[in-house]
One Martini backbone bead per residue (centre of mass of N, CA, C, O) as a GRO file, in nm:
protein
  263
    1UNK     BB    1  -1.690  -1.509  26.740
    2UNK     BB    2  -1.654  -1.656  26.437
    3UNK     BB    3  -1.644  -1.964  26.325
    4UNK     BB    4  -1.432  -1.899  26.145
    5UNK     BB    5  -1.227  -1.782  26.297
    6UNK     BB    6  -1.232  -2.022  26.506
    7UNK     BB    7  -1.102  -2.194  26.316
    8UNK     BB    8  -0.869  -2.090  26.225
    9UNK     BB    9  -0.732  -2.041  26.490
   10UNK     BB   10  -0.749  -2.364  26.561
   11UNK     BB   11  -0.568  -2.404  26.346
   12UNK     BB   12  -0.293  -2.231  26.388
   13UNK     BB   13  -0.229  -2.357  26.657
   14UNK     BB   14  -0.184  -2.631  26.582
   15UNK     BB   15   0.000  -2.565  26.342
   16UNK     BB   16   0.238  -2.451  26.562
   17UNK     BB   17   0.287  -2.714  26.749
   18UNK     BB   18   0.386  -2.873  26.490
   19UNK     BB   19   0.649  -2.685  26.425
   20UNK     BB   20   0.744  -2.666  26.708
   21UNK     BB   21   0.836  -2.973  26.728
   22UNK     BB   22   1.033  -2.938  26.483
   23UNK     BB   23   1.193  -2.713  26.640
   24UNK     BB   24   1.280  -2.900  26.839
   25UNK     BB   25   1.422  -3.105  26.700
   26UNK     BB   26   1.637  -2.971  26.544
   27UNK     BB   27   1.762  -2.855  26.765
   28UNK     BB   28   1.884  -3.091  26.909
   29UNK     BB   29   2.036  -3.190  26.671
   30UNK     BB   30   2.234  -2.974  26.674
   31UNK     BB   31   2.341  -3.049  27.010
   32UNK     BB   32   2.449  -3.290  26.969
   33UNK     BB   33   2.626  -3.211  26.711
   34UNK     BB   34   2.666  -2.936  26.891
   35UNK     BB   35   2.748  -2.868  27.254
   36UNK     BB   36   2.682  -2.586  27.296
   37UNK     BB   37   2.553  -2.387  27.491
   38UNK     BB   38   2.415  -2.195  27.237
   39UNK     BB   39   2.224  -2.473  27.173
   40UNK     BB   40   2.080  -2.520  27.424
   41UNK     BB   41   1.923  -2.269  27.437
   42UNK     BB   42   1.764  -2.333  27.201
   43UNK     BB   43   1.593  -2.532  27.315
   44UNK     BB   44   1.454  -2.402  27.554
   45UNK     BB   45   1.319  -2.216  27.394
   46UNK     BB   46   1.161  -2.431  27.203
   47UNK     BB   47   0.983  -2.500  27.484
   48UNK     BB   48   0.863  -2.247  27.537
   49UNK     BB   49   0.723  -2.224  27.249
   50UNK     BB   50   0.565  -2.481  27.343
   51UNK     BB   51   0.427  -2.348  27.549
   52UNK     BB   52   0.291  -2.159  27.461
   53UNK     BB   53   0.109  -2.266  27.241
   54UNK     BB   54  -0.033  -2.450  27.424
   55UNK     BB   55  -0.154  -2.267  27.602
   56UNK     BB   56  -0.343  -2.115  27.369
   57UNK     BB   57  -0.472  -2.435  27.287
   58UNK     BB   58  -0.596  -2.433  27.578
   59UNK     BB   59  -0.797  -2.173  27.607
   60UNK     BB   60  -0.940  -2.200  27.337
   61UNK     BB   61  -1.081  -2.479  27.392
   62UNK     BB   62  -1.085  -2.475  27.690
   63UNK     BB   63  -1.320  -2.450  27.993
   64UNK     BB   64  -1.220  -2.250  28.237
   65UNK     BB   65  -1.454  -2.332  28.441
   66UNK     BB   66  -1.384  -2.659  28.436
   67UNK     BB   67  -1.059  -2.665  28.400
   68UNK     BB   68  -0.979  -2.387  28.577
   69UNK     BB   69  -1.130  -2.256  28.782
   70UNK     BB   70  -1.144  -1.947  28.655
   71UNK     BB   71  -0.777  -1.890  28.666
   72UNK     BB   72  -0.714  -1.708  28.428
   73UNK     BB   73  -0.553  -1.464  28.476
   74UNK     BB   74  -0.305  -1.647  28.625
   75UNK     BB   75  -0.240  -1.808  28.402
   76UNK     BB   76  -0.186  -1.565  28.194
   77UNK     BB   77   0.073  -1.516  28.391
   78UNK     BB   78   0.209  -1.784  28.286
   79UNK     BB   79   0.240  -1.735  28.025
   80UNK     BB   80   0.403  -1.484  28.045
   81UNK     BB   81   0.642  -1.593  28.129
   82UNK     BB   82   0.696  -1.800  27.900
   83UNK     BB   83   0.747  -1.592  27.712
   84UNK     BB   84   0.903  -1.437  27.800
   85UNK     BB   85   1.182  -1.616  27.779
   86UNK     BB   86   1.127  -1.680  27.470
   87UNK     BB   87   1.218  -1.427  27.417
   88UNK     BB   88   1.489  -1.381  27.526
   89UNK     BB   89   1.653  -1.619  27.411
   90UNK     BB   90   1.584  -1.590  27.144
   91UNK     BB   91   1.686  -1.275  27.063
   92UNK     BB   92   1.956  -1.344  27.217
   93UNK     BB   93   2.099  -1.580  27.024
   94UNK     BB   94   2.068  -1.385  26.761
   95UNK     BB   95   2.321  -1.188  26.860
   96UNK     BB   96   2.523  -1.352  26.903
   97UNK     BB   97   2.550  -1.476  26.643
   98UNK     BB   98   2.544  -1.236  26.429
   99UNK     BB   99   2.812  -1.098  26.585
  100UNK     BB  100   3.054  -1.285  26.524
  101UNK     BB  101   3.196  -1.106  26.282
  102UNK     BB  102   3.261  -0.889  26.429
  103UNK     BB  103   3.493  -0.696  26.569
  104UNK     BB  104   3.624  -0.746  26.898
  105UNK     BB  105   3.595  -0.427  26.974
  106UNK     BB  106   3.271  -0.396  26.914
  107UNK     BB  107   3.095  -0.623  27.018
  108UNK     BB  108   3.004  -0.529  27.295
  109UNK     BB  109   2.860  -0.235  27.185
  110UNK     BB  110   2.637  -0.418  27.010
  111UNK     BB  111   2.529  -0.637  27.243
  112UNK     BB  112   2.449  -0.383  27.427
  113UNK     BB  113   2.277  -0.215  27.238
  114UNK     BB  114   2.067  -0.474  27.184
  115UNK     BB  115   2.013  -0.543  27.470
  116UNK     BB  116   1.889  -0.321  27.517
  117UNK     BB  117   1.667  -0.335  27.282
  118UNK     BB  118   1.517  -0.553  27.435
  119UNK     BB  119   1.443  -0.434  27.708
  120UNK     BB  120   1.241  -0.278  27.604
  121UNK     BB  121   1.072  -0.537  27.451
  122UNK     BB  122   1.005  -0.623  27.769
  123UNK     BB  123   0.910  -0.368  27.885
  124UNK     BB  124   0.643  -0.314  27.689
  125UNK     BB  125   0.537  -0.573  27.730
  126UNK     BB  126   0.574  -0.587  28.027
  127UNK     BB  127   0.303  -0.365  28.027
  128UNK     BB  128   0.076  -0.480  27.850
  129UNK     BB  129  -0.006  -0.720  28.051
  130UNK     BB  130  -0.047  -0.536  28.297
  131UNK     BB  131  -0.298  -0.373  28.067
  132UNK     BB  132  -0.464  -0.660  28.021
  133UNK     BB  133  -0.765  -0.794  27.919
  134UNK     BB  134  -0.962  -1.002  28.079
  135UNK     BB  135  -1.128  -1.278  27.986
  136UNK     BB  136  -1.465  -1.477  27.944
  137UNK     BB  137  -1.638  -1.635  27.693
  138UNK     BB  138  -1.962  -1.801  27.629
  139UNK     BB  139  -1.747  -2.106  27.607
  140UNK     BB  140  -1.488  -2.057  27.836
  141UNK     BB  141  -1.270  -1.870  27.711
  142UNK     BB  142  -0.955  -1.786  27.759
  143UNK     BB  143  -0.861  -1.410  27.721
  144UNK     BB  144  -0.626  -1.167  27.607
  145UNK     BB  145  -0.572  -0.836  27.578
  146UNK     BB  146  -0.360  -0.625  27.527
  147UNK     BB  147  -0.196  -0.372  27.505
  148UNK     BB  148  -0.122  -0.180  27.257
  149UNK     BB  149   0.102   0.033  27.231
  150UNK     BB  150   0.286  -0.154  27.374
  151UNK     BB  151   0.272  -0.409  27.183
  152UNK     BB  152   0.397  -0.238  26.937
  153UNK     BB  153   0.650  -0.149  27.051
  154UNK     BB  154   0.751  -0.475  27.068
  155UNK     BB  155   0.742  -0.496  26.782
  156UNK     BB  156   0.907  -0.259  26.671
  157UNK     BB  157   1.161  -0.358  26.832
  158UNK     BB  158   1.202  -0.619  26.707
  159UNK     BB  159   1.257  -0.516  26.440
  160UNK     BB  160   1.480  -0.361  26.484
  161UNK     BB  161   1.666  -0.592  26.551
  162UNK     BB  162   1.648  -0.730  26.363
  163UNK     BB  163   1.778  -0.530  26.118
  164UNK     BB  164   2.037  -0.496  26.229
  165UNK     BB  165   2.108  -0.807  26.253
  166UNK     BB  166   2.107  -0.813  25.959
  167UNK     BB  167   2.336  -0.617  25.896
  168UNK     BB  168   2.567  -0.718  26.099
  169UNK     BB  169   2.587  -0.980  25.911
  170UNK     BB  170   2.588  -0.920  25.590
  171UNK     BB  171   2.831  -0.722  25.567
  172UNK     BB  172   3.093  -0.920  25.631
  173UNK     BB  173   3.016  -1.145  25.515
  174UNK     BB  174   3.047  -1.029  25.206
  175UNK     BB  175   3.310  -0.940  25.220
  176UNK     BB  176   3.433  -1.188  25.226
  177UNK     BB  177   3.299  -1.361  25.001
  178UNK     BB  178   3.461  -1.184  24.803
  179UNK     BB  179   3.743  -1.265  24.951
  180UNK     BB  180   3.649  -1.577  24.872
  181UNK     BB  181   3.750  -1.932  24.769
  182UNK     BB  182   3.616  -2.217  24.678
  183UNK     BB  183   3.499  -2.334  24.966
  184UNK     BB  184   3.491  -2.102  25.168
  185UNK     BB  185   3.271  -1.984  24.948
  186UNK     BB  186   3.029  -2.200  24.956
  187UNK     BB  187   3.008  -2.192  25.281
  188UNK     BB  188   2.918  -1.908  25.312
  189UNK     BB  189   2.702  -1.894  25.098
  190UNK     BB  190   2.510  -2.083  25.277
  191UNK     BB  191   2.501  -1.908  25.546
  192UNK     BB  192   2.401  -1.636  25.419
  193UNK     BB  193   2.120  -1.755  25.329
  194UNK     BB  194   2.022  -1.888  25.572
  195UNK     BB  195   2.037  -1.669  25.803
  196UNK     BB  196   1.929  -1.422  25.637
  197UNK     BB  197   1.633  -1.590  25.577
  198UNK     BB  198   1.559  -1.597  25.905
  199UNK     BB  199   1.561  -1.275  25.916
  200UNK     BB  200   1.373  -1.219  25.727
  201UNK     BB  201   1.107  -1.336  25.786
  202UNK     BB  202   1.087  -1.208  26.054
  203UNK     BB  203   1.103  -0.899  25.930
  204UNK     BB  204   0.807  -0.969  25.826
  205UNK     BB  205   0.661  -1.076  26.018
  206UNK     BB  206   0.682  -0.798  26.196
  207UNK     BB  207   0.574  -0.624  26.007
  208UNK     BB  208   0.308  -0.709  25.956
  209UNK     BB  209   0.174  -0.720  26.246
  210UNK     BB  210   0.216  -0.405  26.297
  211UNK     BB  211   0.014  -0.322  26.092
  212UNK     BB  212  -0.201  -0.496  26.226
  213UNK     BB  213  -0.224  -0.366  26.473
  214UNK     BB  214  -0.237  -0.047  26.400
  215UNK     BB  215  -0.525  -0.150  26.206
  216UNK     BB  216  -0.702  -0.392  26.359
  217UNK     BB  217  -0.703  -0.666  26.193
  218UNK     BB  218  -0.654  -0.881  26.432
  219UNK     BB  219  -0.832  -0.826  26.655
  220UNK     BB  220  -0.948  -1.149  26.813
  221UNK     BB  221  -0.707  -1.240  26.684
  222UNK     BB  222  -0.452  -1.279  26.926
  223UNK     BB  223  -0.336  -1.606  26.865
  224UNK     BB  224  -0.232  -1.534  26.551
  225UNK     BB  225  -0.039  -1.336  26.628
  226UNK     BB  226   0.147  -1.480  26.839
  227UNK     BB  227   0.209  -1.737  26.670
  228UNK     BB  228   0.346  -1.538  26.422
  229UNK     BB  229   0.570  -1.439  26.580
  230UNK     BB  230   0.686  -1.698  26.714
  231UNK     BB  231   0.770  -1.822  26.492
  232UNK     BB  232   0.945  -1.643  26.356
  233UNK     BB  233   1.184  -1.596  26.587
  234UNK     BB  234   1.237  -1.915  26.609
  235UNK     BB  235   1.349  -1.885  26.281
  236UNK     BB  236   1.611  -1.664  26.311
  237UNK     BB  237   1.736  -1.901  26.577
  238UNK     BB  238   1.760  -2.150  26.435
  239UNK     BB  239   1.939  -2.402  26.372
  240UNK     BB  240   2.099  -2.435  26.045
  241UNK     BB  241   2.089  -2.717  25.891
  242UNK     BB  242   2.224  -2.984  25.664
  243UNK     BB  243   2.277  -3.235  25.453
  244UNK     BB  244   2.568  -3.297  25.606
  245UNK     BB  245   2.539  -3.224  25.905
  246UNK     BB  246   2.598  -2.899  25.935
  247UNK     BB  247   2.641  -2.593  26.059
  248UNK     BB  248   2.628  -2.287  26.123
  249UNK     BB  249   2.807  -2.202  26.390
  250UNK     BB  250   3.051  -2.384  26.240
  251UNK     BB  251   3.077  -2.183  25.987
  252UNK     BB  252   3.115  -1.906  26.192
  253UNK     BB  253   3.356  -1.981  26.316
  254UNK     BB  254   3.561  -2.055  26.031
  255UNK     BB  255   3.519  -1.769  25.961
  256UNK     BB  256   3.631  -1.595  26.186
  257UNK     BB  257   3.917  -1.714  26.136
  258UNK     BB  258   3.936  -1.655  25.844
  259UNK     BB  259   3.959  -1.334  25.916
  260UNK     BB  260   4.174  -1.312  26.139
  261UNK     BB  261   4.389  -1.462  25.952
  262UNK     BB  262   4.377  -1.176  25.709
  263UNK     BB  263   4.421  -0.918  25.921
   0.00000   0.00000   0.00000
């Protein structure tokens, strides 16, 4: 790995620490103010995206011979954990919010066939890992590489589940807002705009990082690569605040009640 790369990869990385710090606290502060259990949630994950990237973090620059005792490879095996669990909670996260819209004859076999397409994309991660090269360079950076064609299947599997969410969510929501007026068309357009742009974003990130995967451009930055998909991910799920401190999935209740209300 060239200097540039090296600056750069942990240049990223702290980078992300301290992103993840702050959607720590986002999360957390939105549980506070609306304490439901997928509140809770949510901030689990957020603990784990940063326990994640702390795993990174420490691999990257601490030399794995003198603080890991060699023990690269085990290591990597709870890094691996660590991760499996916040994209499971993320992603859960996710599709729970996103169908709160659907009729509720429907949500069962929406939220059904979403966690089955989750259950691919872990199920191809853990695969990905199960067949990735750990490695140790004359650094003592303690690294592995993931089983490419199983980690593009992860990525590519979790953009369909973004696509899916946003479709699922965009499409009823918009419906509301043209047949609702006043207040309740004002707060439901700033619900589509937050929830809307934090899976669009999701969906732009792992859409490159696929492109970047499949074309070879990551390289031996998959560091940077981890953490570019990491935080799409938990900014997708992430509680979305306003500035007079209500949040998405309370406005998301309220909109639930008053299409119900008008079915």
């Amino acid at each position: 790995m060239s200097d540039t790369l090296r600056t750069a990869t942990q240049f990223v990385l702290i980078l992300s620490i301290g992103l993840g710090v702050h959607n720590l606290y986002v999360c957390t502060k939105a549980a506070m103010k609306k304490p439901l259990k997928i509140n809770y949630v949510q901030v689990v994950a957020s603990v784990f995206q940063l326990m994640n990237q702390a795993c990174l973090l420490a691999f990257f620059i601490l030399d794995s011979r003198k603080y890991f005792n060699g023990q690269c490879k085990f290591l990597q095996d709870i890094d691996f954990a660590i991760f499996f669990i916040f994209v499971a909670l993320t992603i859960g996260v996710l599709i729970i919010r996103t169908t709160i819209l659907i009729d509720e004859k429907y949500q069962l076999y929406v939220k059904g066939f979403l966690f089955m397409a989750l259950a691919v994309a872990l199920g191809a991660a853990t695969h990905a890992s199960m067949n990735r090269v750990v490695f140790v360079d004359n650094n003592g950076r303690c690294g592995a590489i993931w089983y490419k064609p199983s980690n593009t299947l992860q990525v590519c599997t979790n953009l369909f589940i973004y696509t899916c969410c946003f479709g699922i969510f965009i499409v009823p929501a918009s419906k509301y807002y043209l047949s609702s007026i006043g207040h309740a068309k004002n707060s439901l357009r700033e619900v589509i705009f937050s929830v809307a742009f934090r899976i669009a974003v999701a969906m732009l990130g792992f859409l490159i990082s696929a492109i970047f995967a499949l074309t070879g451009v990551w390289g031996m930055a998959f560091e940077i690569q981890f953490s570019f998909e990491n935080y799409c991910a938990i900014v997708a799920s992430t509680y979305a605040i306003k500035k007079d401190g209500t949040a998405s999935d309370q406005q998301n209740s309220t909109t639930k009640k008053s299409m119900v209300s008008k079915a």
